[in-house]
C-alpha cells in the first residue's frame, strides 16, 4: 500500500507554498533538457542550471521552448525555476509534492496541469509517477519524478518533423504529452486484462485462497486507477472547454479526443470491476459448493456404514439365547442383508443425484 | 472477453489522427456502394474508388447521395474519403478504430455519429460491430466493419419509395439508419429474455455450478449492452436537441422517438439485471438449503444408529458377570428397546420437521 | 415474465409511424364511446365509426367532447382517428404499441399523455394496461387496451354533475382520468402490503424455499411498479409545469396534487423494497441458524455416544488377559463410568448453551 | 407496519379536494384553542366553533392570532375553517389526510406547511403524528392529530413573554413550532442510540435470532425516519429561500438554523444505518464462527474416537488364530497404543489451533 | 459511540439562540489570548475579560487582532463576546454547541466558520474538537473546546515573522488556521493507515473474531471522518468562491489549495473504505474456507475408519458357522484387506486434492 498514500505529515505546520519534496527520490541530481523548435529549426540541449535557460532563450527568440526536468528532489532548482517563469509558490509546492490529484489550473499567464503516469510491468504491481506540465506563452515546462522513456517518442516526432507537431504551438505540445500518458493507460489496461483472463481460467479449474488474494490485489489496482482517472477526466475536460488564449481553438478538438479516450478507459475499468465482482461471487459459491461435496461424501459413507456396523454389533452381542447365531446360513444371510441395505442406500443417493 | 476490449496499445506513441485500423478484419477488400435518390429518381451503383464518387456526383447534382463502405481495413481508401469530403483526421481515426463509444460530434459542415450494432444469435454470445455515419449537406456516408443485412431494409424502402424517406432529406436517412440499429436491440433483448426464462425454469428444477456460469455470462452481456446504451442515449439526445442546420426541425421528433426506444431498452436491461441478481440470490440460498438437507440426512442416520450401536456394543462386552446375558428374553428385549429408541428418534425428527 | 416485455421485434425494419399493434388483443372490435358535456347539458353515445364523431360534434359545438376507445387492435380505426384529429403518426404508433413508458408530449395543438394502469387482484400477479390520453382544445381522446371500470366513476361524476368537473375544462377531465389511475396505485400497494405482511408472519413461523420464491416474486412486482412510477412522475411533473395554453393555470395545482401522490407511492415502494431486502436477510440467516441447530444435534449425539461406544468396544476385545473382565462388579462399574461420561458431556453442552 | 402506510384506498374514485379523514381517530371531538398576542397583550381561549374565531378576531384586530385544532376527524369543522380562511380544497384535504410527506406550499395568501412529529417512547416503537401549519398574514393555523404537549412550551414562552417571540411576527411563531418539532427528533435519535448501544453490547455477549429481529426493527424505524427527513429538509429549505412577503428576511436565518439541525439529524440517521449494517455483518459472521466451533468439537471427538473404536473392534474379532490375543501384556499394550494415538491427535489439533 | 452524537435533548423547547453549552467541559475557566500584529509590530497577551479586549484595541488601532478563547463552558463570557463583536445569537449558540457540522456562513460584517479538529493518537480511538472562527474586518476570533497545540505553530510564525503571514490580512490568518487543521487530517490518516496495514498482515496470518471487531471499529472511524469531511469540503469551497470583501482575491487561491487537500483526504478515506470492505470479504471467506478444512478432516477420518470398523464388526459377530474365522491366515488377511481399503481411500482423497 505504500504507493497509494504519501507521507504528507512531514509538511504539517508549514506555510502553504513551503517547498518540501514529498515522494520518492530516484536520482541524486535532476536532469534538465532544453528543446527549442519551430517549423524550420530544432535544437536539443542538456543544461545544468535553469539560468542557462535564460541565456539560451535570449539568444534566439523564435519558436517553442520545452524545458523538461527529471527528478524533483532539488528544492533550490525549483526555486530558481519558479522565479524564472514567475510561478506561484503553490504551483511549485504541487510540482514537487507527488501526491497530487490530476488537475488543471489556469493562472492566467500559464496553465498548470498535473497527471499520473502509470506503469504496470507484466509481473509487477501498478506504480505511478507524477508528471507536471506548465503551458505558457510559447513554452512548455514538464517535470517528472525520474527519467523515463515517456517523452522519447514525442521528442522523436519533433526531431524528425513527423506529424503536425512542428507546425503547431505549445498547446499542441502539451496535448502530445497528455495524449502520450493517456495512451499508456491502455497498455496498463491490457496488462490488467491479461491478469483477469488468467485468473478467470484459474477460477474454473481450481479455487485456492490465493485466488481470492489475487482478486483483491486486482481490485485494489483498479481502485488506484479509478482514483486517478476521474480527476484526470475533469482536468482534460477543463482544457477542452478552456477559453484561455494559451490554447488555440483548433487544439480543443484534440483535447476532446483525449477526453473520449479517458471515458473509454473509465468504462473499461468499470467493466473490469464488475467482472472481478462476478469472479468473487463465483469464488464464494465455489467454496460453498465444495463444502456440499465434502458433506455429501461424509453423509454417504456414514449412511451406508452406520446401519451395517450396527447390524454387525447386534450379532456381536453375547446373549446366551440368540437363535440366529445357531442357524447354518445365519452368517451368510446377514451378509446378504447387509449387501441389500448398502445397495438400497446407493440407489437412494443416486435418486437424490448425490452420486 | 476478447470482444469487450480492443488492442489499442499498438497505437501508443502515434500522433492523434494517425490512421491505423483497430479491430477485426473481416474481408480483403472494402465494398463501396453509392446510392443517389430524390423524390423522382433512384440510382444504386457499386464503385471501386471514392474518386468515382466525384465523377458520379458531378454528373448529376440533384437529390441525396448515400455512400456506404463495408470493411474498414483499407487505410488508403479512408485517406481518399477524408480528403474528398474534408473530414477531420480525428474523425477518420475514429471511424476505423472500432472501439469507439457511441457519440455524436458536430463539426459544423457535417455531423459525425458512431454507434454499435449488436447481433446475438440464439446460441451465440453477443457481438457488436461499429457503424459510423457522416451526415453532411445532402449526403450521408456510412461505414461498417463488414457487410451485413443491416441497411437492406432501408435501401428497399428507398428503392420502392415506401414511407416518407424519398420525400425527406439526408437527416431523415440518418435517422432511418439509427432507427434500424436501435430496433435491432429489441431483437437482442428478446434473445436475452429467452435465455433468462430458460435459466429461471432451470433454477427451479436443478442447481448446478453451470447455472452460476450461465448467470454470469448473461450478466456480462448485459454489462456490455449497458456500456453501449448509455452513451448511445446521449448521442441520440444530442441529435434531437441539435440546432445544426443539417437537421430539420421536423426530423427532431423522430430522433425523440428513437430516444424513447433507447430509454425503454435501458429500462429492460436494468430489469434483466435485477432479475439476474435475484436469480443469483436464489442460486446461493439453494446451495445453502441443499447443505441443510444433506446435513439433516447425516444427523438423522447418526442420531438413530449411534445409540443403537452403543447398546449393541454394551452387550458385546466380555465381562464375566453380566446378568442380562443369561436372561431368556434378553436378546429380544434389547432388540425391542432398540426399536423403541429408533421410533422415538423418528418421532422427534418428525416433530422438528426434518422428515 | 411475459408481461414485463412486449415483442417489439415484429416492428424491426418498419418505418417509424408504421401502425402495428404491439400488445394483447382482448376483444374483436374496439368500443367507441362519445361523451359531450358542459355545465348545462350531458350526452353519452356509443358510436361505431370515428366519422360519426364529426357529425355528432358538428351538430352541437358547445362544451367538452370526450371520445374513449377501448381496444387497440383495429389499425384502420386509428388511421381514421389520426386523420380526424390531425395526430402525428408517431403518436398513433405509440398509442397502439402497449409497451410505452409513461410520458407527456406537447405537440402544440394537443398534448399526448401515456400511462400504465395497474390492477393486481388479491391472488393474482400484477398486470398493467396502457392508457393514452390526447388533451386537445375542448376535447379529450382516451384509449385503453380493453374495457374496464376505470372511467366509470368519472363518467358518473359528469353524469350526476358531482364536484367541479362539469364546471371545468378538458384539462380538468384529463386530470380526473390521471388522478383515477394514480389512486388505483394505492389499491395495488395495499394488496402488496397484505402479501408482505403475510409473508413476514410466515417468515417468523417457518422458512421454506417457497418463502424465498414469494419474496422474489414480490420484488419483481415492485421492480415493475417502479419502472412505471419514475417516468410517471416526470410525465405529471411536465403537466404541472406546462405553459401550454391547453392547461389552465388553476388546474396546475391539481396536477401538483397528483404529483405529491406519486411521490408518496414511490416512497412506499422504496420502503417495501427495503422491507423485502430485510426479509431476505432474515431468510438467509435463518437457514444458517438452522444448519447450526442441525449440526449441534449431530455433534451432541456423536460426542456422547462415540466415547461410550469406544469403551464398550474395549471391553468387547477378546484378549486372554483382561483383569477387569473377571471383576465381580466390572460390568456395573463400566456402566457407571459410561453414565458419568454422558452426564459430564451434557453438562459441557449446557454450559456452551447448546442445549 | 400499520403506521407506515395509511389506507388511502377508501378515497379512490373521489374528486380531489373531497374531505375524508384518512388516519387514526383519537378523540371524539376536536379541541380548538385560540391564542392572540402582541408585544403588549396576551389572550388564550378555548372555543367550540370556528365561527367564534371571527367574532373574537373582529373585536380586536391587533397582534397575531394562533388557532390550534387538535383532532382531525370532524369534516364539518374543517369545511368551516376552509371557508373562513379561504383555504384551497386540496389544502384542507391534505390537512386531514395524515399520510402526507412533509412539504411547503406557497398559495400566495398563505403558506401551507405539513410535518411529521415523531414520538418514540423508550420501550415502544416509533410513532408519528401529522402536524399542519398555515402561515397567513398575521395568523397561524395549526392542526395536529391529537392533543399533545408539543405546543405547550411555545405557549409558555408567549404567555411569559420569554425570548423574542412576542416581538416577532407570525412567521417567527411558525418557525418556533417547526423548531420544536425538529428538536424532538433529537430526543427520538437519543432513544434510538440507546437501543443501538444496548444491542451492540448484546451482540458481543450472545447472538440469538432475536438480535437479528431487533436489528431489523431498528432498521425499519430508521427507514421511517429517513422517509420523513428528506422531504422535511426540502420543506424547510423552501421556507428559508422563500421570497413570500409572509416571511420576514430576518426570520430566514432562523429557518437556516433549523435546516442545519435537520442536516445533522440526517447525518446521524445515516451513521446509525451504517452501524446497523456493521452489526448485521457481525451477527452473520458470528453465526458462521459458531458453526465452525460446533464442527471443530465434532471433528475432534470423531477423529480421536474413530481410530480407537476401530482398534478395539479389531481385537474384538473372533478369529481363531490371532496371536496378540494370547500375549500376556497384549491388552495393556493396546490400551497404551490407544493412549498414544489420542495424545498425537490432541497435539495435532493444538497445532492447528483448534483447541 | 459517545463521541459521535451529543446530547442535544437538553436544548429541546428552548428558543433558538439560547446559550447552553452542549459538549464536554474540559477546564474550569476559559483562557483568552489576544494577539495583535502587523508587518512591523507584534503583541501577545493573556486577558481575563473580553472587555479588556476593547481597552487593548482602542489603545492601538493598527494591524490585525486575533482573539483566541479555549474552553466553551462560560456562557457569560460568550454573551459578552457576542455583544462586543455584534455576533448573531445563532452564531453564539453554534459556537458553544459542539455538535455542529463544518460550515461557512457569511453574515456580511463577519464570516462564521466552524470545523472539526481530529486527533487520533496511535493507540486511541478517534476524537474531535470543534473549532469556530469568526473572520471580521481586521480581526479573527477563534474558539476551541480546550487548549491544544493546534495554534502554536501559527503563533510561532507570526512571532518570528516567518512566511507571508505578517504581510497579509485577517483572511490569510483564517486560512492559516484552517490549513493547520486540514494538515492534521493527514496525520490522522497515517495513523489509520498503519492500523489498516497491521490488520491486513494479521488477516493473512490468523483470523479471529477480534479481527472483525477491529475492522468494524476502523470502519466506524472512517464514517466519522467522512461525516466531517464532506461538509468541510463545502465550507472551504464556499470560502474559495466567496465574493465577500472580507476575503482578498489573492487569498482565494490559498483556499483552493486547502480544498485540493480535502479532496485528496476524501479520496484516501474512500480508498480506505474500499480496502476495509475487501478485508471483510477476505475475513468471511476465510471462515468458510476454514469450515471446509475442518469438514475435510472429519470426512477423511470417517471415510477411512467407518468401513474398517464395520469390517472388524463383521468378524466380531458370534455366528456359529463363520468359515473365515477358522482360516489360519484369516486374521492377517482381514488386516491386509483393511490396509488396502485405507490406502485406496487415501489415494481417492489425494486425487480430490483434499490432502
PDB file of C-alpha atoms in Angstrom, chain E residues 31-161:
ATOM      1  CA  UNK E  31      -8.420  31.003  28.611  1.00  0.00           C
ATOM      2  CA  UNK E  32      -8.435  34.142  26.474  1.00  0.00           C
ATOM      3  CA  UNK E  33      -5.410  35.084  24.397  1.00  0.00           C
ATOM      4  CA  UNK E  34      -5.094  38.321  22.487  1.00  0.00           C
ATOM      5  CA  UNK E  35      -2.573  38.675  19.686  1.00  0.00           C
ATOM      6  CA  UNK E  36      -2.086  41.881  17.712  1.00  0.00           C
ATOM      7  CA  UNK E  37       0.319  42.236  14.827  1.00  0.00           C
ATOM      8  CA  UNK E  38       1.137  43.870  11.553  1.00  0.00           C
ATOM      9  CA  UNK E  39       4.239  43.852   9.441  1.00  0.00           C
ATOM     10  CA  UNK E  40       6.088  45.961  11.981  1.00  0.00           C
ATOM     11  CA  UNK E  41       4.895  45.023  15.447  1.00  0.00           C
ATOM     12  CA  UNK E  42       3.686  42.017  17.436  1.00  0.00           C
ATOM     13  CA  UNK E  43       1.914  41.849  20.815  1.00  0.00           C
ATOM     14  CA  UNK E  44       0.638  38.785  22.669  1.00  0.00           C
ATOM     15  CA  UNK E  45      -1.289  38.978  25.910  1.00  0.00           C
ATOM     16  CA  UNK E  46      -3.467  36.784  28.041  1.00  0.00           C
ATOM     17  CA  UNK E  47      -6.574  38.647  29.199  1.00  0.00           C
ATOM     18  CA  UNK E  48      -9.296  37.630  31.606  1.00  0.00           C
ATOM     19  CA  UNK E  49     -12.288  39.566  30.356  1.00  0.00           C
ATOM     20  CA  UNK E  50     -13.408  40.339  26.843  1.00  0.00           C
ATOM     21  CA  UNK E  51     -13.840  43.902  27.995  1.00  0.00           C
ATOM     22  CA  UNK E  52     -10.066  44.046  28.234  1.00  0.00           C
ATOM     23  CA  UNK E  53     -10.085  43.461  24.533  1.00  0.00           C
ATOM     24  CA  UNK E  54     -11.789  46.768  23.987  1.00  0.00           C
ATOM     25  CA  UNK E  55      -9.314  48.741  26.036  1.00  0.00           C
ATOM     26  CA  UNK E  56      -6.429  46.970  24.378  1.00  0.00           C
ATOM     27  CA  UNK E  57      -7.669  47.519  20.869  1.00  0.00           C
ATOM     28  CA  UNK E  58      -8.557  51.129  21.457  1.00  0.00           C
ATOM     29  CA  UNK E  59      -5.073  51.940  22.577  1.00  0.00           C
ATOM     30  CA  UNK E  60      -3.678  50.948  19.263  1.00  0.00           C
ATOM     31  CA  UNK E  61      -5.773  50.622  16.167  1.00  0.00           C
ATOM     32  CA  UNK E  62      -3.128  49.285  13.822  1.00  0.00           C
ATOM     33  CA  UNK E  63      -2.818  45.803  12.434  1.00  0.00           C
ATOM     34  CA  UNK E  64      -4.707  42.590  12.859  1.00  0.00           C
ATOM     35  CA  UNK E  65      -6.247  41.401  16.106  1.00  0.00           C
ATOM     36  CA  UNK E  66      -6.570  37.697  16.916  1.00  0.00           C
ATOM     37  CA  UNK E  67      -8.624  36.788  19.952  1.00  0.00           C
ATOM     38  CA  UNK E  68      -8.499  33.112  20.840  1.00  0.00           C
ATOM     39  CA  UNK E  69     -10.710  31.517  23.520  1.00  0.00           C
ATOM     40  CA  UNK E  70     -10.013  27.982  24.817  1.00  0.00           C
ATOM     41  CA  UNK E  71     -12.964  26.444  26.670  1.00  0.00           C
ATOM     42  CA  UNK E  72     -16.625  26.931  25.776  1.00  0.00           C
ATOM     43  CA  UNK E  73     -18.434  26.404  29.055  1.00  0.00           C
ATOM     44  CA  UNK E  74     -18.558  30.031  30.264  1.00  0.00           C
ATOM     45  CA  UNK E  75     -21.935  31.282  28.959  1.00  0.00           C
ATOM     46  CA  UNK E  76     -21.468  34.761  30.410  1.00  0.00           C
ATOM     47  CA  UNK E  77     -18.179  35.224  28.569  1.00  0.00           C
ATOM     48  CA  UNK E  78     -19.806  34.357  25.269  1.00  0.00           C
ATOM     49  CA  UNK E  79     -22.652  36.754  25.834  1.00  0.00           C
ATOM     50  CA  UNK E  80     -20.050  39.488  26.346  1.00  0.00           C
ATOM     51  CA  UNK E  81     -18.125  38.450  23.250  1.00  0.00           C
ATOM     52  CA  UNK E  82     -21.348  38.379  21.235  1.00  0.00           C
ATOM     53  CA  UNK E  83     -22.251  41.898  22.305  1.00  0.00           C
ATOM     54  CA  UNK E  84     -18.729  43.218  21.809  1.00  0.00           C
ATOM     55  CA  UNK E  85     -18.436  41.975  18.225  1.00  0.00           C
ATOM     56  CA  UNK E  86     -22.117  42.196  17.326  1.00  0.00           C
ATOM     57  CA  UNK E  87     -22.489  38.460  16.689  1.00  0.00           C
ATOM     58  CA  UNK E  88     -25.896  36.966  15.878  1.00  0.00           C
ATOM     59  CA  UNK E  89     -27.335  34.896  18.772  1.00  0.00           C
ATOM     60  CA  UNK E  90     -27.480  31.835  16.477  1.00  0.00           C
ATOM     61  CA  UNK E  91     -23.736  32.142  15.847  1.00  0.00           C
ATOM     62  CA  UNK E  92     -23.039  32.249  19.566  1.00  0.00           C
ATOM     63  CA  UNK E  93     -25.297  29.232  20.037  1.00  0.00           C
ATOM     64  CA  UNK E  94     -23.436  27.322  17.311  1.00  0.00           C
ATOM     65  CA  UNK E  95     -20.013  28.189  18.771  1.00  0.00           C
ATOM     66  CA  UNK E  96     -20.785  26.607  22.129  1.00  0.00           C
ATOM     67  CA  UNK E  97     -22.824  23.671  20.788  1.00  0.00           C
ATOM     68  CA  UNK E  98     -20.029  21.318  19.851  1.00  0.00           C
ATOM     69  CA  UNK E  99     -22.094  19.098  17.570  1.00  0.00           C
ATOM     70  CA  UNK E 100     -22.034  21.409  14.547  1.00  0.00           C
ATOM     71  CA  UNK E 101     -21.302  20.190  11.062  1.00  0.00           C
ATOM     72  CA  UNK E 102     -18.457  22.099   9.422  1.00  0.00           C
ATOM     73  CA  UNK E 103     -19.911  25.099   7.600  1.00  0.00           C
ATOM     74  CA  UNK E 104     -19.246  28.637   6.445  1.00  0.00           C
ATOM     75  CA  UNK E 105     -21.828  31.346   6.987  1.00  0.00           C
ATOM     76  CA  UNK E 106     -21.446  34.855   5.652  1.00  0.00           C
ATOM     77  CA  UNK E 107     -23.184  37.375   7.960  1.00  0.00           C
ATOM     78  CA  UNK E 108     -21.972  40.378   5.945  1.00  0.00           C
ATOM     79  CA  UNK E 109     -19.902  42.037   8.668  1.00  0.00           C
ATOM     80  CA  UNK E 110     -18.182  38.801   9.507  1.00  0.00           C
ATOM     81  CA  UNK E 111     -17.866  35.235   8.243  1.00  0.00           C
ATOM     82  CA  UNK E 112     -18.518  32.386  10.647  1.00  0.00           C
ATOM     83  CA  UNK E 113     -16.550  29.185  10.008  1.00  0.00           C
ATOM     84  CA  UNK E 114     -16.860  26.026  12.086  1.00  0.00           C
ATOM     85  CA  UNK E 115     -14.621  22.952  11.678  1.00  0.00           C
ATOM     86  CA  UNK E 116     -13.708  19.734  13.413  1.00  0.00           C
ATOM     87  CA  UNK E 117     -10.145  19.148  14.568  1.00  0.00           C
ATOM     88  CA  UNK E 118      -9.451  15.411  14.751  1.00  0.00           C
ATOM     89  CA  UNK E 119      -6.778  13.880  16.903  1.00  0.00           C
ATOM     90  CA  UNK E 120      -6.231  10.178  16.872  1.00  0.00           C
ATOM     91  CA  UNK E 121      -3.327   9.048  18.980  1.00  0.00           C
ATOM     92  CA  UNK E 122      -1.735   5.833  17.847  1.00  0.00           C
ATOM     93  CA  UNK E 123      -3.426   3.533  20.337  1.00  0.00           C
ATOM     94  CA  UNK E 124      -6.534   5.559  20.982  1.00  0.00           C
ATOM     95  CA  UNK E 125      -9.807   5.949  19.209  1.00  0.00           C
ATOM     96  CA  UNK E 126     -10.521   8.971  17.071  1.00  0.00           C
ATOM     97  CA  UNK E 127     -11.670  12.129  18.864  1.00  0.00           C
ATOM     98  CA  UNK E 128     -12.685  15.505  17.527  1.00  0.00           C
ATOM     99  CA  UNK E 129     -12.851  19.001  18.935  1.00  0.00           C
ATOM    100  CA  UNK E 130     -14.886  21.806  17.466  1.00  0.00           C
ATOM    101  CA  UNK E 131     -13.038  24.905  16.290  1.00  0.00           C
ATOM    102  CA  UNK E 132     -15.007  28.051  15.414  1.00  0.00           C
ATOM    103  CA  UNK E 133     -13.542  31.017  13.572  1.00  0.00           C
ATOM    104  CA  UNK E 134     -15.051  34.464  13.131  1.00  0.00           C
ATOM    105  CA  UNK E 135     -13.373  36.363  10.331  1.00  0.00           C
ATOM    106  CA  UNK E 136     -14.165  40.077  10.644  1.00  0.00           C
ATOM    107  CA  UNK E 137     -12.682  43.246   9.232  1.00  0.00           C
ATOM    108  CA  UNK E 138      -9.156  43.263  10.652  1.00  0.00           C
ATOM    109  CA  UNK E 139      -9.811  40.695  13.337  1.00  0.00           C
ATOM    110  CA  UNK E 140     -10.102  36.956  13.867  1.00  0.00           C
ATOM    111  CA  UNK E 141     -11.927  35.317  16.755  1.00  0.00           C
ATOM    112  CA  UNK E 142     -11.179  31.663  17.289  1.00  0.00           C
ATOM    113  CA  UNK E 143     -12.806  29.277  19.761  1.00  0.00           C
ATOM    114  CA  UNK E 144     -11.847  25.763  20.693  1.00  0.00           C
ATOM    115  CA  UNK E 145     -13.153  23.292  23.252  1.00  0.00           C
ATOM    116  CA  UNK E 146      -9.881  23.066  25.142  1.00  0.00           C
ATOM    117  CA  UNK E 147      -6.368  24.327  24.926  1.00  0.00           C
ATOM    118  CA  UNK E 148      -4.316  22.399  22.401  1.00  0.00           C
ATOM    119  CA  UNK E 149      -1.096  22.796  20.480  1.00  0.00           C
ATOM    120  CA  UNK E 150      -3.134  23.471  17.374  1.00  0.00           C
ATOM    121  CA  UNK E 151      -2.409  27.183  17.078  1.00  0.00           C
ATOM    122  CA  UNK E 152       1.127  27.089  18.429  1.00  0.00           C
ATOM    123  CA  UNK E 153       2.858  26.804  15.056  1.00  0.00           C
ATOM    124  CA  UNK E 154       0.803  29.672  13.640  1.00  0.00           C
ATOM    125  CA  UNK E 155       1.602  31.890  16.607  1.00  0.00           C
ATOM    126  CA  UNK E 156       5.224  30.959  16.135  1.00  0.00           C
ATOM    127  CA  UNK E 157       5.175  32.005  12.503  1.00  0.00           C
ATOM    128  CA  UNK E 158       3.641  35.348  13.480  1.00  0.00           C
ATOM    129  CA  UNK E 159       6.070  35.860  16.329  1.00  0.00           C
ATOM    130  CA  UNK E 160       9.130  35.097  14.224  1.00  0.00           C
ATOM    131  CA  UNK E 161       7.668  36.740  11.114  1.00  0.00           C
TER     132      UNK E 161
END
